[in-house]
GROMACS .gro file of C-alpha atoms in nm:
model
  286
    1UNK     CA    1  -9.332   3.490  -7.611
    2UNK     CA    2  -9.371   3.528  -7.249
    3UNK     CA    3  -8.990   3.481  -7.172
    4UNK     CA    4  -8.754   3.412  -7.456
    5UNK     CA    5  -8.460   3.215  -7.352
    6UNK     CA    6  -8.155   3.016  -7.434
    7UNK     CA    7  -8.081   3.108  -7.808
    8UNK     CA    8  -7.909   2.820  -7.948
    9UNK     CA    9  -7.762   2.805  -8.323
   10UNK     CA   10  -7.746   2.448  -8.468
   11UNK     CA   11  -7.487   2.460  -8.784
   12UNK     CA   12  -7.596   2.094  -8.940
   13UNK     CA   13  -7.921   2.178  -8.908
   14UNK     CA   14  -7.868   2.580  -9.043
   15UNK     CA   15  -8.155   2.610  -8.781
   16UNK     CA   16  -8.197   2.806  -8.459
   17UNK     CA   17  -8.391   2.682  -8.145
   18UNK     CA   18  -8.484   2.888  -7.837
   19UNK     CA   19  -8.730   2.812  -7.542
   20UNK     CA   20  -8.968   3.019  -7.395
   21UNK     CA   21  -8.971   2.877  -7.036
   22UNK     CA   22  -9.334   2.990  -6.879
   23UNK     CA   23  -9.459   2.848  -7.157
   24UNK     CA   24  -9.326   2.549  -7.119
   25UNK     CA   25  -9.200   2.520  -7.500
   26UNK     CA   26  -8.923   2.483  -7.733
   27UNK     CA   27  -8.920   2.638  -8.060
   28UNK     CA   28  -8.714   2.599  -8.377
   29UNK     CA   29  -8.687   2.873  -8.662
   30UNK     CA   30  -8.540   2.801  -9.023
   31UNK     CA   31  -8.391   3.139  -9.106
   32UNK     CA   32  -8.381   3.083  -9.480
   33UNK     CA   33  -8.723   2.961  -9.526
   34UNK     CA   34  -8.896   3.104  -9.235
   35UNK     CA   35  -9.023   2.727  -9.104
   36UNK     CA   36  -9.143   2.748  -8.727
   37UNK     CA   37  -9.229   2.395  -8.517
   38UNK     CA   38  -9.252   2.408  -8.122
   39UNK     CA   39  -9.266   2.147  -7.842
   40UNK     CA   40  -9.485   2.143  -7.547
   41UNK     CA   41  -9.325   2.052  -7.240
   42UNK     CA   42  -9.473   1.901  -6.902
   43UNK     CA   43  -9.189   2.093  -6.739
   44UNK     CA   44  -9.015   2.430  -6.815
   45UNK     CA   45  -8.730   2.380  -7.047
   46UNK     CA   46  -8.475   2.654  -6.981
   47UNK     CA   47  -8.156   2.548  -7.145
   48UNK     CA   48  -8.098   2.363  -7.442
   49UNK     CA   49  -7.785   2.176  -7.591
   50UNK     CA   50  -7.709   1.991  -7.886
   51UNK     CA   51  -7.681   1.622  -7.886
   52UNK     CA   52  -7.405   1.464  -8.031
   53UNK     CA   53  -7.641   1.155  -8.136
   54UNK     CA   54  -7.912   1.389  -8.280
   55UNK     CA   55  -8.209   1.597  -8.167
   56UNK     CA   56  -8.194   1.819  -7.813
   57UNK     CA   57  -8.045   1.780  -7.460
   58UNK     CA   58  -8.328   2.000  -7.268
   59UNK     CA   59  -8.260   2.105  -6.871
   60UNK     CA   60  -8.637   2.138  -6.698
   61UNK     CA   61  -8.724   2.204  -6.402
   62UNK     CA   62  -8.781   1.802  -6.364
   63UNK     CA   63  -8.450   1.731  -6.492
   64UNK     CA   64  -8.247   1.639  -6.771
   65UNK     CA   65  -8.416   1.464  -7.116
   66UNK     CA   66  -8.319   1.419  -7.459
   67UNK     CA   67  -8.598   1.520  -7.734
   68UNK     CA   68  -8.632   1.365  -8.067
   69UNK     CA   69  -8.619   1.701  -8.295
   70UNK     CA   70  -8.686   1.458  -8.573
   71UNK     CA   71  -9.075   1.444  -8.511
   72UNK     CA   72  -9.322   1.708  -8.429
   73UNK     CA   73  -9.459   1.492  -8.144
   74UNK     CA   74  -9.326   1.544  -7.789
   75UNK     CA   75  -9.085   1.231  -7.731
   76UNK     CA   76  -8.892   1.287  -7.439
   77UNK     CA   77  -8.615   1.003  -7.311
   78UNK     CA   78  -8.516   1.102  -6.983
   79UNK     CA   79  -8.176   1.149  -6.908
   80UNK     CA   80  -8.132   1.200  -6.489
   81UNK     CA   81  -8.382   1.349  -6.237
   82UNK     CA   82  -8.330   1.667  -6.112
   83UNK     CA   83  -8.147   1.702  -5.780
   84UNK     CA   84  -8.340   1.966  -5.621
   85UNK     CA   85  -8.641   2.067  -5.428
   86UNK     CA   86  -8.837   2.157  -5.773
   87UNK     CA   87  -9.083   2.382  -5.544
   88UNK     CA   88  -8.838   2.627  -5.478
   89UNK     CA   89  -8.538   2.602  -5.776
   90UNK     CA   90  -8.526   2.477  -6.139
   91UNK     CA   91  -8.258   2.493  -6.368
   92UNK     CA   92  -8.139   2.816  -6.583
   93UNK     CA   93  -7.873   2.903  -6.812
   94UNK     CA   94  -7.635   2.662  -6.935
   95UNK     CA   95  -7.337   2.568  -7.179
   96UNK     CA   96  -7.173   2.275  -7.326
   97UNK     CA   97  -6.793   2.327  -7.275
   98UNK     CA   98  -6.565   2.211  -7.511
   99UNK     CA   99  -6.564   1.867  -7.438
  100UNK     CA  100  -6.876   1.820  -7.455
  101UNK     CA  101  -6.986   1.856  -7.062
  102UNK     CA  102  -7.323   2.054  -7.039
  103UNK     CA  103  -7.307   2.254  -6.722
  104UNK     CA  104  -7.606   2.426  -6.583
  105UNK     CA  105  -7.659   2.652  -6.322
  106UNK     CA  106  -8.019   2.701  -6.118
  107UNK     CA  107  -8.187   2.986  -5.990
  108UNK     CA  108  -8.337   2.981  -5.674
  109UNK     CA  109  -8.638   3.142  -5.675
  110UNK     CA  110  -8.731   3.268  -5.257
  111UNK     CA  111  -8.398   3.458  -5.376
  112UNK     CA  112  -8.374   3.540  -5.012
  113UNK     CA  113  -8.007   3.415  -5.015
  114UNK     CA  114  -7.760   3.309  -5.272
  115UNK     CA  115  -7.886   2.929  -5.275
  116UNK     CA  116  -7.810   2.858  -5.644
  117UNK     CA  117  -7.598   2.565  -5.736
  118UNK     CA  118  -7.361   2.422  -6.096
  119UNK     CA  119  -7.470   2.091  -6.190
  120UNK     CA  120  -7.270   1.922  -6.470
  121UNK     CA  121  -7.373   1.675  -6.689
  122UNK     CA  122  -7.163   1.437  -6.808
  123UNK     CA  123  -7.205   1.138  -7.016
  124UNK     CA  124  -7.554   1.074  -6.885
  125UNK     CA  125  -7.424   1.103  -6.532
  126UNK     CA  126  -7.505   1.441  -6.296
  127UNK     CA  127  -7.251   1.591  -6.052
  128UNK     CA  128  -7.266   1.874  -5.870
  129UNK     CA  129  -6.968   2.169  -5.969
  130UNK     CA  130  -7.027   2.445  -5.704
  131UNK     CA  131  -7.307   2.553  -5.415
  132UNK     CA  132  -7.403   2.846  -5.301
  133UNK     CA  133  -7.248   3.231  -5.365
  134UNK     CA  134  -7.560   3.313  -5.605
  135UNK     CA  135  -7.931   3.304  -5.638
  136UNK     CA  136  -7.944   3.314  -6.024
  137UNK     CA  137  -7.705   3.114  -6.232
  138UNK     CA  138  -7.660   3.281  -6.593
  139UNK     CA  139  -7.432   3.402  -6.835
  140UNK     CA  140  -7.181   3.108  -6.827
  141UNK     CA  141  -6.950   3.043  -7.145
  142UNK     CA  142  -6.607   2.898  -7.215
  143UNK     CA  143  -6.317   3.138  -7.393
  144UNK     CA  144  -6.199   3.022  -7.746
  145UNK     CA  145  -5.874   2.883  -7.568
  146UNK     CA  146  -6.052   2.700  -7.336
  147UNK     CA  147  -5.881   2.777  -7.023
  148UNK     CA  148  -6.166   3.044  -6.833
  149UNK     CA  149  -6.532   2.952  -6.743
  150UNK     CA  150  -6.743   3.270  -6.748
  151UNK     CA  151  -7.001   3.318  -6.509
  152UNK     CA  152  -7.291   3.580  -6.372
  153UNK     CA  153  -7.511   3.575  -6.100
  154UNK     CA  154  -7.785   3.763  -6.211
  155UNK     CA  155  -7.915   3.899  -5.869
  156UNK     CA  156  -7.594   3.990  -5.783
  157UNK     CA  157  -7.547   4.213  -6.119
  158UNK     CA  158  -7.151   4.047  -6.113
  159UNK     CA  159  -7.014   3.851  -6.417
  160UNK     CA  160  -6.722   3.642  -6.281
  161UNK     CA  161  -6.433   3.395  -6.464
  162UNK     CA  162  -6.310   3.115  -6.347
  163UNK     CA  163  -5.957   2.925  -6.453
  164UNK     CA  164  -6.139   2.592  -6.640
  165UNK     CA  165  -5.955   2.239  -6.689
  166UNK     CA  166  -6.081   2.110  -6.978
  167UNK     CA  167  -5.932   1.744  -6.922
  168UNK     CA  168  -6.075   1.715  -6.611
  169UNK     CA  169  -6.379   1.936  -6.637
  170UNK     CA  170  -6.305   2.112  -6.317
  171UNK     CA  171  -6.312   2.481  -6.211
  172UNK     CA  172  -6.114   2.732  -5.983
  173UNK     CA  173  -6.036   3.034  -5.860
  174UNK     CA  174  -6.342   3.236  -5.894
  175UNK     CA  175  -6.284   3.575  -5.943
  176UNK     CA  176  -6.442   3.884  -6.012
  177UNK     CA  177  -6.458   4.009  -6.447
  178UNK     CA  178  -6.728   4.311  -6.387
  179UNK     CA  179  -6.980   4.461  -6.168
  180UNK     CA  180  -7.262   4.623  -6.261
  181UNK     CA  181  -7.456   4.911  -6.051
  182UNK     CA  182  -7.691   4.785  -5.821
  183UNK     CA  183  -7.819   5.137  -5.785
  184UNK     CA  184  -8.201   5.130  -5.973
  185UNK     CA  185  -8.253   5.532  -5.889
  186UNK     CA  186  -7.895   5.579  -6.056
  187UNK     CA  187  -7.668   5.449  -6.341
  188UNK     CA  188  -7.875   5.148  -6.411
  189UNK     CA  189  -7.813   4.985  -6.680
  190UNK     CA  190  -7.950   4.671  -6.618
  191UNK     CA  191  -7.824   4.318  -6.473
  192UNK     CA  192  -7.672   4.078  -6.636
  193UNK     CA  193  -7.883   3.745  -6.811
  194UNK     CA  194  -7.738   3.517  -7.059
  195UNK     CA  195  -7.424   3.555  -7.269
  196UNK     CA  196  -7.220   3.433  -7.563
  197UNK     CA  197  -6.836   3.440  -7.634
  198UNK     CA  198  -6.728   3.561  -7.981
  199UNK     CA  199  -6.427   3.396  -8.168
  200UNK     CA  200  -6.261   3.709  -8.047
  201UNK     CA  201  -6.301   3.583  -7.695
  202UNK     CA  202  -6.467   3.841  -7.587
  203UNK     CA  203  -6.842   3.830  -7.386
  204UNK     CA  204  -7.121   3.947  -7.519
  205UNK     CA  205  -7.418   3.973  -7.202
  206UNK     CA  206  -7.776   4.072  -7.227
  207UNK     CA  207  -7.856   4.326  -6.949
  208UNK     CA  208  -8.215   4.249  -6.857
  209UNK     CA  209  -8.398   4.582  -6.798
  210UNK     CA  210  -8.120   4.744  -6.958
  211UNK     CA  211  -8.169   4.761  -7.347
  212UNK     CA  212  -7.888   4.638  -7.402
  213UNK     CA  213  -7.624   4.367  -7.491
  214UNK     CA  214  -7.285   4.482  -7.330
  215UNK     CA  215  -6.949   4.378  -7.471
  216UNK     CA  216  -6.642   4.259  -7.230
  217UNK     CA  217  -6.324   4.212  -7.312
  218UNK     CA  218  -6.154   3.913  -7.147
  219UNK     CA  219  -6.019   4.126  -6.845
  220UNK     CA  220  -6.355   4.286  -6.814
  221UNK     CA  221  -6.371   4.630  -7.043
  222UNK     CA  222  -6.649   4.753  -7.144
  223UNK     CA  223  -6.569   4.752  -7.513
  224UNK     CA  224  -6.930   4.882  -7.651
  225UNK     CA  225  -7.281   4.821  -7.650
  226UNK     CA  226  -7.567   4.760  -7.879
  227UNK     CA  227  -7.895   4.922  -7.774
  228UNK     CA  228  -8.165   4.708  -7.864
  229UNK     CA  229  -8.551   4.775  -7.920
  230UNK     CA  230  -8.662   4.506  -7.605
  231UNK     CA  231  -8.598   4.690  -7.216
  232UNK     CA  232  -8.565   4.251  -7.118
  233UNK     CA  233  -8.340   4.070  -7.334
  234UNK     CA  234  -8.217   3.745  -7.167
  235UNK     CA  235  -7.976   3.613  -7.387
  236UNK     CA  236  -7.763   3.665  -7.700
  237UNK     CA  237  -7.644   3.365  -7.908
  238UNK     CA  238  -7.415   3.410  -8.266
  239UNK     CA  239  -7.556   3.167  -8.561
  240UNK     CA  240  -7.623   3.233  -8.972
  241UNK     CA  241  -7.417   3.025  -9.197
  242UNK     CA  242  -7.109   3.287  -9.118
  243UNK     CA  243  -7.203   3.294  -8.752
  244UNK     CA  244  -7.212   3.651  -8.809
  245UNK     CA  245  -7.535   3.711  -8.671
  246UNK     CA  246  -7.657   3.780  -8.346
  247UNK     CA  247  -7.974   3.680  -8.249
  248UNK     CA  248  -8.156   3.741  -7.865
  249UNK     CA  249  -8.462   3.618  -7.720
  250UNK     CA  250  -8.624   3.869  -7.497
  251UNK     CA  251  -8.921   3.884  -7.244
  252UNK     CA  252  -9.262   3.991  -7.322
  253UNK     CA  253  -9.452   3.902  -7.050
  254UNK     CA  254  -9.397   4.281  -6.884
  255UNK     CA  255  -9.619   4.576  -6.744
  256UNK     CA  256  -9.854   4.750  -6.980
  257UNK     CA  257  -9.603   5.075  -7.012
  258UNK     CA  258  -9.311   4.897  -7.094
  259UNK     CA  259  -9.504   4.705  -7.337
  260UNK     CA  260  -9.642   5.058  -7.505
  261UNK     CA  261  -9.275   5.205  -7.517
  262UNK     CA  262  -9.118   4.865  -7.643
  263UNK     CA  263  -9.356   4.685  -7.854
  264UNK     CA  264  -9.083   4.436  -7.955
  265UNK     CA  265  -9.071   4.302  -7.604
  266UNK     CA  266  -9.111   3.884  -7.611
  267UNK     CA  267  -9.004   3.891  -8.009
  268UNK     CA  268  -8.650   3.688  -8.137
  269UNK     CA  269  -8.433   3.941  -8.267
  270UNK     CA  270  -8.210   3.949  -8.519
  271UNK     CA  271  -7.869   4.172  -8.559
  272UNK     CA  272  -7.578   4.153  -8.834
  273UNK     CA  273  -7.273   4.153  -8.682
  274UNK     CA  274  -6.900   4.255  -8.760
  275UNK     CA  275  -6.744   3.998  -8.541
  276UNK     CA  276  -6.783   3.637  -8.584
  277UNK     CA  277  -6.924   3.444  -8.277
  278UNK     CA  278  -6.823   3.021  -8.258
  279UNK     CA  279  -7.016   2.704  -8.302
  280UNK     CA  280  -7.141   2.572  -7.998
  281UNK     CA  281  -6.992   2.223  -7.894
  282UNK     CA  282  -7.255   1.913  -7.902
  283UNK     CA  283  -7.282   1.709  -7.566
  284UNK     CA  284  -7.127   1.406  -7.573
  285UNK     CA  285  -7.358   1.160  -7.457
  286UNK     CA  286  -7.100   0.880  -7.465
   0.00000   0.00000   0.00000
């Protein structure tokens, strides 16, 4: 893969599906009997979501569709255009929250300010959450009580929280859960990509460049790590019939040194876990 993204466990269908966004595919993986089947896109897919109706909710670069998993040709229904100038920003990470919003962040790519924006979809209908303040929307997840909207603005190396409404599907109070060094010549570690919450409530984020998927508590604790074989992973997801595995997509499309000293780089990976993550919520598309 060039850039493994967007993990995303499906429990009806026992199946995991991914995208790999340069690429411009999806891909779907049954675990048990090792089945692979892939989409081409006319637009990079980033973020995926399950549909309440069946098949996918994809976010591209052109915008929001729905794709009929059920056949192994392309048939895309288009849900809403993006909003965007799609020379300069697409969409990224995203979530469905627990009732069954899908909110998605962009990235913006100049990256010469912190132009990024939340979109939320909602019943087939777009609105816009939050501008500005970052220049790569990632990381974003909902805690198991369903009162804080995580958040990370990759560029920024900061994972933030937010205090979430679930009635109303509104957010506030933005505040700061963990920053990560900036400092490349010193205590890098990596910046933060996508995440998942466990049933715990704690959040579990891939540090891109780091080798590494870092564990927060709710306040923001580094509570452990897991070194992984990949220098990019992008994003961690929890699936397996017990949800007690972790898999995370990764990027391969690297320099030639990095490639000789990880060799895993662009592969899915795979790791038991002791901690049980949560199913992901299906949009609602009515």
């Amino acid at each position: 893969m060039q850039t493994g993204e967007c993990p995303l466990w499906h429990p009806q269908e026992q199946a995991l599906y991914w995208v790999d966004i340069p690429a411009f595919t999806v891909h779907r993986l049954d675990p048990a009997s090792g089945a692979h089947r892939s989409w081409k896109l006319a637009s990079e897919p980033a973020t995926l979501a399950i549909n309440d109706q069946g098949g996918l909710i994809v976010a591209m670069r052109s915008g929001f569709a729905h794709l009929d998993t059920g056949s192994d040709e392309v048939r895309l229904s288009e849900i809403v255009a993006a909003p965007y100038d799609q020379s300069i920003t697409r969409f990224n990470d995203g979530h469905v929250d627990p009732a069954g919003r899908f909110w998605v962040g962009t990235i913006y790519e100049p990256r010469d300010k912190p132009a990024a924006e939340m979109y939320v979809l909602e019943q087939g209908k777009l609105r816009k959450a939050w501008s500005g303040g970052m220049t790569n929307s990632n990381g974003s997840g909902f805690s198991p009580d369903r009162k804080t909207m995580y958040h990370a603005d990759t560029a920024a190396h900061r994972v933030t929280k937010l205090d979430f409404d679930a009635a109303t599907g509104t957010v506030e109070n933005q505040r700061l859960l963990h920053q990560f060094s900036m400092d490349k010549e010193n205590n890098y570690g990596g910046r933060p990509d996508g995440a998942a919450v466990d049933s715990e409530g704690n959040y579990w984020v891939a540090m891109f460049e780091g080798a590494r998927i870092v564990k927060l508590s709710p306040d923001g604790a580094v509570l452990g790590e897991i070194k992984l074989p990949v220098r990019c992973p992008t994003m961690p997801a929890f699936g397996g019939a017990d949800l007690r595995t972790l898999y995370v997509t990764s990027a391969g499309a690297r320099p030639a040194p990095e490639l000789a000293q990880y060799p895993l780089s662009g592969k899915l990976l795979a790791i038991r876990m002791d901690v049980a993550g949560r199913e992901e919520p299906a949009y609602r598309s009515r």
